[in-house]
XYZ file of C-alpha atoms in Angstrom:
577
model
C 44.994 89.263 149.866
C 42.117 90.548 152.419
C 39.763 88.053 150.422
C 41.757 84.848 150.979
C 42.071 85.349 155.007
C 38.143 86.060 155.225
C 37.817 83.565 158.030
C 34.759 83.336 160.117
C 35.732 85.014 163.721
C 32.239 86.667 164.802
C 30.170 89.621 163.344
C 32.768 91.952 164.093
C 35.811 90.785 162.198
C 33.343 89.468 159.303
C 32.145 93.423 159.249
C 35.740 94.164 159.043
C 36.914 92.080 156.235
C 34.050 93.011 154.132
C 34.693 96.377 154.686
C 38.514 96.222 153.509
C 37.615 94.052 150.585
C 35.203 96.302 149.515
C 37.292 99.763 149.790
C 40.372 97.572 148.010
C 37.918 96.529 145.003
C 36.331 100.024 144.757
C 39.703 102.244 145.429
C 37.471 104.534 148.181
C 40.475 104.334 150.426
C 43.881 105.841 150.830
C 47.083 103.689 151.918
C 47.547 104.750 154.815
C 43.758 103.878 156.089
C 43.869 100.513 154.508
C 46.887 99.714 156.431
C 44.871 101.491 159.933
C 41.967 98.942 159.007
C 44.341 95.974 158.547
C 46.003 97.003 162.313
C 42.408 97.467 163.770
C 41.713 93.428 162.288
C 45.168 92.070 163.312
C 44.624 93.701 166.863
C 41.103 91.673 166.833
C 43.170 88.298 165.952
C 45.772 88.787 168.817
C 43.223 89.635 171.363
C 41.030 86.008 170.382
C 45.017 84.246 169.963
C 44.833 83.414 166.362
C 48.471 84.727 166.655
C 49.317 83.345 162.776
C 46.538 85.102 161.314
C 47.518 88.438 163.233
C 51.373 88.085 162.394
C 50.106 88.172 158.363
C 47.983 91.069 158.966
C 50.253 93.023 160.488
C 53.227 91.892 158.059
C 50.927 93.607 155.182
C 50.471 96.483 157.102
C 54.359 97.350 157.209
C 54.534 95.874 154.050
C 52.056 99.101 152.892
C 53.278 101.501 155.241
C 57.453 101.300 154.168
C 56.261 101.790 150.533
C 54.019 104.591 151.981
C 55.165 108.243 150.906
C 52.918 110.607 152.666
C 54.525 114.626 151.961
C 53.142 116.559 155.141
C 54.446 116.255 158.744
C 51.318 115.115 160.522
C 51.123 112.234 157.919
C 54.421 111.180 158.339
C 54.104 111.151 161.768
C 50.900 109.098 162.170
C 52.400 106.534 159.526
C 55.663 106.155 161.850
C 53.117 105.702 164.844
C 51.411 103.107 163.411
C 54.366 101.447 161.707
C 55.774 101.356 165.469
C 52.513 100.112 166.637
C 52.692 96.975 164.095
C 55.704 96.286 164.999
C 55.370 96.173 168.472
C 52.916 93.718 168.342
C 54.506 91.599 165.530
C 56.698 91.192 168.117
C 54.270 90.200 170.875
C 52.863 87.604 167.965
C 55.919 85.601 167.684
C 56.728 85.500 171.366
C 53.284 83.701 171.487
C 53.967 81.242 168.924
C 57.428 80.844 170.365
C 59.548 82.513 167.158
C 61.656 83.973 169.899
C 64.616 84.964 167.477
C 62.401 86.645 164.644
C 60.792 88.767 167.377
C 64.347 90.129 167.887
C 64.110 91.646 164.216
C 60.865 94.292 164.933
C 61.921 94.860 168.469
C 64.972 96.870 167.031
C 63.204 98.079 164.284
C 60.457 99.514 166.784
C 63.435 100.930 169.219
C 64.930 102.362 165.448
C 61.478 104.399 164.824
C 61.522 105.877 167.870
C 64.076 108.078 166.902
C 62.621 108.788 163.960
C 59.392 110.036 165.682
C 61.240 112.063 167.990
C 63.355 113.902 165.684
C 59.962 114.938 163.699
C 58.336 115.882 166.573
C 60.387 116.834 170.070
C 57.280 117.406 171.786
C 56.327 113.937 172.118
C 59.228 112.407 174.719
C 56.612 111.668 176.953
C 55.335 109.183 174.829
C 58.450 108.063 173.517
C 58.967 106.979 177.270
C 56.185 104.880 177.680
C 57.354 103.120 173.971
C 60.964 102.589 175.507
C 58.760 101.193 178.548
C 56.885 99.140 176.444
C 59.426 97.611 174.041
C 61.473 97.196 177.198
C 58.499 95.040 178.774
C 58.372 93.421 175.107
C 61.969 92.685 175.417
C 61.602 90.899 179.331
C 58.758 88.394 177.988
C 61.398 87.594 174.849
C 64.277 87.058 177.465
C 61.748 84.930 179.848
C 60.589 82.757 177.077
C 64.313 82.344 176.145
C 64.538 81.379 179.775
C 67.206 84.095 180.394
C 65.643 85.223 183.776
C 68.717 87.359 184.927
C 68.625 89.703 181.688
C 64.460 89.250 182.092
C 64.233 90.280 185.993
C 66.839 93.100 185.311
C 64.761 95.032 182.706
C 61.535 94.126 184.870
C 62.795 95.787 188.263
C 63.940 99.338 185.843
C 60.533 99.402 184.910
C 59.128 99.176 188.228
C 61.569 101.276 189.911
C 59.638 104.420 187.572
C 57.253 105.510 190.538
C 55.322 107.928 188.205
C 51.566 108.111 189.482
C 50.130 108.624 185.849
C 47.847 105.639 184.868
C 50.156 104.637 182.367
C 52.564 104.034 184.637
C 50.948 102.308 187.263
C 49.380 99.846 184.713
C 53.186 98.703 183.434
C 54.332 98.045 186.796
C 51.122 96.050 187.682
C 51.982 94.291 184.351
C 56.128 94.027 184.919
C 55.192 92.690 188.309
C 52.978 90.023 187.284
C 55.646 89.459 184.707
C 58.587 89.524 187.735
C 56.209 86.746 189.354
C 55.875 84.486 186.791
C 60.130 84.793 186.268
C 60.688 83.575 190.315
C 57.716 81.068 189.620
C 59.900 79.387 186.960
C 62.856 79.742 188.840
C 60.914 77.957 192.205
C 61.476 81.161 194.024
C 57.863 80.693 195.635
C 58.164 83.361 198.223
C 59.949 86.087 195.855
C 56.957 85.174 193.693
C 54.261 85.449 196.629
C 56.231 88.674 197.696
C 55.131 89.932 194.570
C 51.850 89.227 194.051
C 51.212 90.384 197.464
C 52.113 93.847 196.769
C 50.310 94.615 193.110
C 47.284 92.653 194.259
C 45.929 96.368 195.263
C 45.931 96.789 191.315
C 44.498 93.651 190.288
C 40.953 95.508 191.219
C 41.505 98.448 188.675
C 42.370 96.576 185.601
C 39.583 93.682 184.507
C 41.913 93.138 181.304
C 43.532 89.742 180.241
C 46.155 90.857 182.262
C 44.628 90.433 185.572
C 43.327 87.088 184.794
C 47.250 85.931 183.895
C 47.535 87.744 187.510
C 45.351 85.334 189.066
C 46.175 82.372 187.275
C 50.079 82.942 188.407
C 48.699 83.798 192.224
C 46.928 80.457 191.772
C 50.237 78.469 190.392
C 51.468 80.172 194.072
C 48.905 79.243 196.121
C 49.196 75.470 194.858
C 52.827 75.089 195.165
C 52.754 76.583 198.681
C 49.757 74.147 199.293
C 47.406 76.706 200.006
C 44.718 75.044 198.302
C 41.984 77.157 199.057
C 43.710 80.467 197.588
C 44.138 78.726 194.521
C 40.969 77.434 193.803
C 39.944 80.927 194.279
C 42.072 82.735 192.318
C 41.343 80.334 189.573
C 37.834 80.906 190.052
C 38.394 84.566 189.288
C 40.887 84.550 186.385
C 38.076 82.243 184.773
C 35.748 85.043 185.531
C 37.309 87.743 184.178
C 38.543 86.156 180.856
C 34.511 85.709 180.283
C 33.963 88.928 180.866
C 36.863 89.768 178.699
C 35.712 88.170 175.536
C 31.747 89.493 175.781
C 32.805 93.141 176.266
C 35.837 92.509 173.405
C 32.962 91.479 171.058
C 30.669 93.847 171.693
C 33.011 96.811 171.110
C 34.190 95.785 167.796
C 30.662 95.171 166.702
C 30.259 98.548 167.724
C 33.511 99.642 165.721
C 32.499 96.853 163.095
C 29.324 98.455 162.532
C 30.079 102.489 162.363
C 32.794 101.958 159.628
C 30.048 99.523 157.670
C 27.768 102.353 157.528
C 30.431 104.943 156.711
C 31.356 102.802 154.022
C 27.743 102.237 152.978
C 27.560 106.468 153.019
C 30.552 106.153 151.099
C 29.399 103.897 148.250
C 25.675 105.795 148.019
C 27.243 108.468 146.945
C 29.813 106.443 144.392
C 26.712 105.085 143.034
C 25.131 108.454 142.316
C 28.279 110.098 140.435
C 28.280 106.513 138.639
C 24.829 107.109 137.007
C 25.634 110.736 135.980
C 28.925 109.549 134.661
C 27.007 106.430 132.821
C 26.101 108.310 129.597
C 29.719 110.248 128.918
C 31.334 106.352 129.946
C 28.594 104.610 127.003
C 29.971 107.538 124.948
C 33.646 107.337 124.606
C 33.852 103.476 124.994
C 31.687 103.391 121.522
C 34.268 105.959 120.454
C 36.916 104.088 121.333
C 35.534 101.028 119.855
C 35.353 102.276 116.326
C 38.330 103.767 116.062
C 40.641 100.219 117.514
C 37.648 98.777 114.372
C 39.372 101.016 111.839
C 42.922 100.185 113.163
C 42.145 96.293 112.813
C 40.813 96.587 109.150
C 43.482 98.677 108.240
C 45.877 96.322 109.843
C 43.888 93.114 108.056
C 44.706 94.943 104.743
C 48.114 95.630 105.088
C 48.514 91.853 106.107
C 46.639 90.468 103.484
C 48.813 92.701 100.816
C 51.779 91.555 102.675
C 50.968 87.863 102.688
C 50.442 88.258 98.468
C 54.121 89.397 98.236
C 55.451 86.779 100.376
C 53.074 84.608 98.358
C 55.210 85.333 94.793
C 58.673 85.773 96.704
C 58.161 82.227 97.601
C 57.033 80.993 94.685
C 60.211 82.876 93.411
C 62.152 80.758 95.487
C 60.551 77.466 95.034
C 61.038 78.302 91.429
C 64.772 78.965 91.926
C 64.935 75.946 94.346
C 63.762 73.598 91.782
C 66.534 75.111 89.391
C 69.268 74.706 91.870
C 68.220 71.296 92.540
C 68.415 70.136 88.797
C 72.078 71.828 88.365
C 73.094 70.443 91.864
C 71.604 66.870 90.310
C 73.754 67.060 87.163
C 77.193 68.095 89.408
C 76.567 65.191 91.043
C 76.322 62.730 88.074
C 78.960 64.316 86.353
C 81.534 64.092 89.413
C 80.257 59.914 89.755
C 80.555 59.515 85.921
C 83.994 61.241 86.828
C 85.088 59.392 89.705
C 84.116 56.010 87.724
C 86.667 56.843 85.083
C 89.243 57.975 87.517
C 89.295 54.479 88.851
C 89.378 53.226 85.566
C 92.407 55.076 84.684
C 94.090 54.168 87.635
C 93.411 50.535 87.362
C 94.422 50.683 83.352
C 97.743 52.516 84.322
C 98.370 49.795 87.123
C 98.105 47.600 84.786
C 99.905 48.932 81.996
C 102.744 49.269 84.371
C 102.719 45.934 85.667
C 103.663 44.244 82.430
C 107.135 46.051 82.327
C 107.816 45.795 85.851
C 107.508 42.031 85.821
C 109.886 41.936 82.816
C 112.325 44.067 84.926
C 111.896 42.172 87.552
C 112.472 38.882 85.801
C 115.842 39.955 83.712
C 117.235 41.239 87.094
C 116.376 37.816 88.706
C 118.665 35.917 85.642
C 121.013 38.682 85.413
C 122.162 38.274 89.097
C 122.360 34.797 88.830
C 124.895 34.932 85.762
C 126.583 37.890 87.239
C 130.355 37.443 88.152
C 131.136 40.809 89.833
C 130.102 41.136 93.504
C 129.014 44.719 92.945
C 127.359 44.125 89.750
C 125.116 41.490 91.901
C 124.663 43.448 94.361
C 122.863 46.424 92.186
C 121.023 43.929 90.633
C 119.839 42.707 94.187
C 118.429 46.168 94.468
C 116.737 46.620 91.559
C 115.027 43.294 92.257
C 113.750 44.468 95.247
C 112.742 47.763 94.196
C 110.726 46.308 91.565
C 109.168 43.796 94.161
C 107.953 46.726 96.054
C 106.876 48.965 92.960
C 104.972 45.235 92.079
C 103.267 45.592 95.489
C 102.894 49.316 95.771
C 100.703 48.810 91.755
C 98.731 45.993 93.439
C 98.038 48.299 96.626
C 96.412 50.639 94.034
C 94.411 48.046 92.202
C 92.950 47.217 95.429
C 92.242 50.533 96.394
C 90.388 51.594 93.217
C 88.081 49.034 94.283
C 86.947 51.290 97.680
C 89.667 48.661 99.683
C 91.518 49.979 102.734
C 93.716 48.023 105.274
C 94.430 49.225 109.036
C 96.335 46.776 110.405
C 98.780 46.476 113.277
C 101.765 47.246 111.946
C 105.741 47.550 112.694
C 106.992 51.193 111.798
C 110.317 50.674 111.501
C 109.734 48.149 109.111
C 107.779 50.865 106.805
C 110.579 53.010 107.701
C 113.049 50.691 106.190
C 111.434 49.377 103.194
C 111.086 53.029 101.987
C 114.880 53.769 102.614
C 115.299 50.670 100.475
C 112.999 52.050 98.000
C 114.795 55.483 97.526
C 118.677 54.255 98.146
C 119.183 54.382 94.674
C 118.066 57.789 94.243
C 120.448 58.759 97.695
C 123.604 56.518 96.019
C 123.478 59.197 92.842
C 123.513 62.152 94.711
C 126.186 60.369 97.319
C 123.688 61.266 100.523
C 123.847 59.163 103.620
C 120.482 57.807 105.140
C 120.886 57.631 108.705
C 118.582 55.685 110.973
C 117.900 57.074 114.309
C 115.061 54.461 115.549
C 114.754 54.648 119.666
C 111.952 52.212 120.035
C 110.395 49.107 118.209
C 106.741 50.985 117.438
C 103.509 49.605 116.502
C 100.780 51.294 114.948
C 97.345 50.546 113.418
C 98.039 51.918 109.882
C 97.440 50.702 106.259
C 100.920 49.752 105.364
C 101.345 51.168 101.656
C 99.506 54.584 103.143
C 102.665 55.045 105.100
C 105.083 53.059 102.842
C 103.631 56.046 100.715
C 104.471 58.670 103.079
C 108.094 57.869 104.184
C 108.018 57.761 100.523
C 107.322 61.049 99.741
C 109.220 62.698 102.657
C 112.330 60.592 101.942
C 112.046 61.733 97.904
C 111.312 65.143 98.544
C 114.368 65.161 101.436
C 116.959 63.763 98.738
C 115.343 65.543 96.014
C 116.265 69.178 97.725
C 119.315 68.436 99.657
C 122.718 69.068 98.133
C 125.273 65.948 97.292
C 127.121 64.360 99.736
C 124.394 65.653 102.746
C 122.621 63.723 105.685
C 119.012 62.924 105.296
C 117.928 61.917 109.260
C 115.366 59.567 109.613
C 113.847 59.250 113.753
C 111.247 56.979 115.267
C 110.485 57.318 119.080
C 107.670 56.890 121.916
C 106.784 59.643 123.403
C 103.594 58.676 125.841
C 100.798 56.747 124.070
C 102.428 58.304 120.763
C 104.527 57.242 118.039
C 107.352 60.446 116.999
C 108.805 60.417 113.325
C 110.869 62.981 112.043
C 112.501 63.059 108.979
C 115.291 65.889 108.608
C 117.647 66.926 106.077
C 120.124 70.152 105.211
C 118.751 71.246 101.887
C 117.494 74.432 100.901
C 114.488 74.528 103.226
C 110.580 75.500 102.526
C 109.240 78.991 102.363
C 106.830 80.227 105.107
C 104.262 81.006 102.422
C 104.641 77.473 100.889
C 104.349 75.774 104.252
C 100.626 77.627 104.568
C 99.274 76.482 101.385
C 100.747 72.785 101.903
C 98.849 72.648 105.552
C 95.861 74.713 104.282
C 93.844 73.808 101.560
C 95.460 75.642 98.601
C 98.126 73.901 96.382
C 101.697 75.376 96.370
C 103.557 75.638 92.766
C 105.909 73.394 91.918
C 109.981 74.026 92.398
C 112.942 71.982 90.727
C 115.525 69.933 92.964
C 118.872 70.744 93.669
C 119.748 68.873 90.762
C 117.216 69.768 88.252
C 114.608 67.456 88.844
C 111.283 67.675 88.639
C 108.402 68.139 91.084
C 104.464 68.927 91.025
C 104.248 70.219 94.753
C 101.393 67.835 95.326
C 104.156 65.275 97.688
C 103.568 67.026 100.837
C 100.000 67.777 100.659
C 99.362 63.584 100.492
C 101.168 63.004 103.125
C 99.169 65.319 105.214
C 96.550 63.512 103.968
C 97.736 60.184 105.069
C 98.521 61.528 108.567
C 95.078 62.859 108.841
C 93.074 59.678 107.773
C 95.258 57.895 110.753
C 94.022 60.460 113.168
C 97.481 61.778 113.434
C 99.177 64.997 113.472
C 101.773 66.905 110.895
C 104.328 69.618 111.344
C 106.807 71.522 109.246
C 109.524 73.031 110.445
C 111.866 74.766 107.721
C 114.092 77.617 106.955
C 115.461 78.900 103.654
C 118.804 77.662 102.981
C 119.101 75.505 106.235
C 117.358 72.855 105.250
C 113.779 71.134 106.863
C 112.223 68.763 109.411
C 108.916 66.996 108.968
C 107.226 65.815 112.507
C 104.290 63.204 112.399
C 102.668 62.187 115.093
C 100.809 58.631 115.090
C 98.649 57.181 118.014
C 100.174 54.359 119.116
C 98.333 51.198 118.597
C 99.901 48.032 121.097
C 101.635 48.871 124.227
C 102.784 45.722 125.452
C 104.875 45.558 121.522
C 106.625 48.431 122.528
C 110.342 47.384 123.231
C 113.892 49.591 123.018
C 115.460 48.907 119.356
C 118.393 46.848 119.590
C 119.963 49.166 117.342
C 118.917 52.780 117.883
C 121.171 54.505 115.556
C 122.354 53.332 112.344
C 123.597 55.111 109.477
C 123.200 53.273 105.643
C 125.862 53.726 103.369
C 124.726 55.103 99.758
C 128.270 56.583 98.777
């Protein structure tokens, strides 16, 4: 840090720097010096007003001296003096440079140390007077920079009214007055300020510091706005004089201090040098030591590497070996499940078509049969079975399609779906004498492939009839709720058990269970239609409970707001009995 500020002052400070770089790089010094050397050096810089440079210094030096932990009493103390010290004048540093507030922050801290240094040593309240004196002069030039000349001239006239002969004394009070002048100067009190001067002129002759050339210079400002011209020029004349002065006999005496602590140091490092050379041998000794012994520890290190890099060698040939196995087996899954998948769709296709044939016959003897038909009702069945062969006709087609990797979204009415399903399973309802009832509260639209949700309804509408008892209700709802479509299809029967509900919405498959009357079912129903609801980004719900029968929630986006409109019949019920 001492390095980087090595900035070319004069001989003196140059002596200095070298002097605390040196003792840093060699470690011939002991904290609390370093930091006494650093406060000599930022003293230098405030006397020649390189205020920045000083405030650095000395911010170092209580940097050192707060993480300083001396253990004896005399130590302690002499850290807590200096520590007070930089402070003080960290202070005085940013009044110069006009930091007014963050002198505020070491004037405390310097009033704070003072009780620190009394309580170690009671003997010394004489000099913790003339620090109070001293912080309270520090604190006047803060409140006259701030411009706050009442608090300023206050603490200026208590330190003048201490008459105490001592030369400490009579030095502050030449300072506070010269201080007190310059405060009526600003506030154009001109013959407060010439009162003033006057009466610690006497002093003026005692003290050829920087002080008594600020003395002049203010007597001067006086002189000039009184317009006595003459006294001015004078007492400019003089301040100029004495600053000269100043700065030669400043320089000389730290070359002088510059110079003894060079050649202490150069005492210091003579004898370094010396122990260095006897030490030389014993050093050459135990660093060849040391040497061959981290040698051994590399080349036994080496080995184990190299042996560990042969059996990671063969483990991963293992595994590439394994890889390569997995790989082939993986290979054949895969052709087996395409040579599979090819002859599902060719099954499906040849059972479309297989069923097609009959279908159209059905379809055709129902279409003559109605037409020759006498009885109303005998008609009217045939009418059904006409159009539940249309719809088997399409359904078959659908498939055909859809072995060939074909799927329709489209937008779509889903009361319509809802309706041709009903009409697909009212045969199945009319045998076990169970009402359908339609509970539709909007017209809803929905972008949906129309078979995939033909199938559903389907499947809810078969499985609802399927386990309800004769002569029940089987519920079917469609509503808008937000920017979604609502179905539910309810019914009475004899409801779903809890563990049956988690396989259908998991990924197991549930067994199998016969209808109310006997009939037959796979348990695979449920687990398409969650399919179905899933591939139309859609959600499904079961609610059931043994014995009370079971309602099945889907939930659709919906897919064209302005088609929205309120059904013109929102409940209806369809007559199967």
């Amino acid at each position: 840090m001492v390095a980087n500020k090595l900035l070319k002052f004069d001989e003196a400070t140059s002596y200095l720097i070298e002097i605390l770089y040196h003792t840093r790089q060699e470690n011939t010094y002991n904290e609390y010096e370093h930091a006494a050397r650093l406060f000599q050096l930022a003293n230098i810089l405030y006397n020649k007003e390189s205020y920045l440079e000083s405030k650095d210094f000395l911010n170092e030096v209580i940097r050192i001296l707060q993480t300083y932990s001396p253990t004896e009493d005399l130590e302690i103390y002499k850290s807590l003096f200096l520590l007070f010290h930089a402070q003080k004048l960290l202070a005085n540093n940013y009044i110069q440079i006009h930091f007014y507030d963050s002198a505020n922050v070491p004037i405390n801290r310097a009033f704070s140390l003072i009780d620190s240094i009394l309580t170690l040593d009671p003997e010394s309240r004489q000099y913790i007077e003339m620090f109070k004196t001293d912080l309270q002069y520090i604190y006047a030039k803060y409140y006259l920079q701030k411009e706050n000349y009442k608090k300023a001239d206050s603490l200026l006239y208590l330190i003048n009214s201490n008459y105490s002969n001592s030369n400490y004394y009579q030095k502050i009070r030449f300072r506070s007055g010269v201080l007190l002048a310059l405060s009526y100067l600003k506030q154009n009190k001109r013959e407060k300020a010439q009162k003033i001067i006057d009466s610690i002129e006497i002093y003026s002759y005692n003290y050829k510091d920087k002080l008594s050339a600020e003395f002049y210079d203010i007597k001067s400002q006086i002189c000039a706005k009184l317009n006595d011209y003459e006294c001015a020029y004078k007492s400019k004349l003089l301040s100029k004089s004495i600053i000269d002065s100043i700065s030669s006999v400043i320089l000389l005496s730290n070359k002088i201090n510059a110079t003894r602590e060079y050649l202490n140091l150069l005492n210091v490092i003579s004898q370094e040098k010396y122990l260095k050379k006897i030490q030389k041998d014993k050093f050459k000794i135990i660093f060849i030591s040391l040497f061959s012994v981290i040698l051994l520890i590399m080349l036994y290190m080496l080995y184990r590497q190299i042996k560990k890099n042969k059996i990671l060698l063969n483990h991963e040939r293992f595994l590439s070996s394994e890889l390569k196995k997995k790989n082939s087996e993986l290979t054949e899954t895969i052709n087996q499940l395409k040579d599979s998948q090819q002859y599902n769709k060719f099954l499906i296709k040849h059972l479309a078509h297989d069923l097609r044939n009959p279908l159209l016959s059905i379809k055709g003897l129902a279409e003559i049969a109605s037409a020759d038909a006498k009885s109303e009702v005998i008609r009217e069945y045939l009418e059904l079975i006409e159009k539940q062969t249309s719809i088997s006709l399409d359904y078959i087609n659908y498939l055909l399609n859809s072995s060939k990797g074909i799927t329709k979204k489209e937008l779509q009415c889903i009361n319509i779906i809802a309706d041709k399903s009903i009409q697909a399973n009212s045969l199945m309802a009319l045998q076990k004498n169970i009402l359908l009832k339609r509970e539709y509260e909007n017209t809803c639209y929905c972008y949906v492939d129309f078979y995939k949700i033909w199938s559903l309804f389907n499947n809810l509408l078969n499985n609802a009839i399927k386990f309800s008892k004769r002569g029940s209700v089987v519920k079917i709802s469609i509503s808008l709720t937000g920017s979604e479509v609502t179905i539910k299809v309810t019914d009475s029967g004899i409801g779903i058990p809890s563990t049956d509900i988690e396989k259908i919405l998991s990924d197991e498959m549930p067994k199998g269970r016969p209808g109310t009357d006997g009939e037959i079912s796979y348990g695979i129903g449920l687990k398409l239609c969650k399919q179905i609801v899933m591939e139309h980004d859609g959600r499904f719900y079961i609610f059931s409970e043994e014995g009370k029968g079971s309602t099945f929630v889907i939930i659709l986006p919906c897919g064209f707001s302005n088609k929205i409109e309120k059904s013109s019949s929102p409940t209806e019920t369809l007559e199967t009995s």
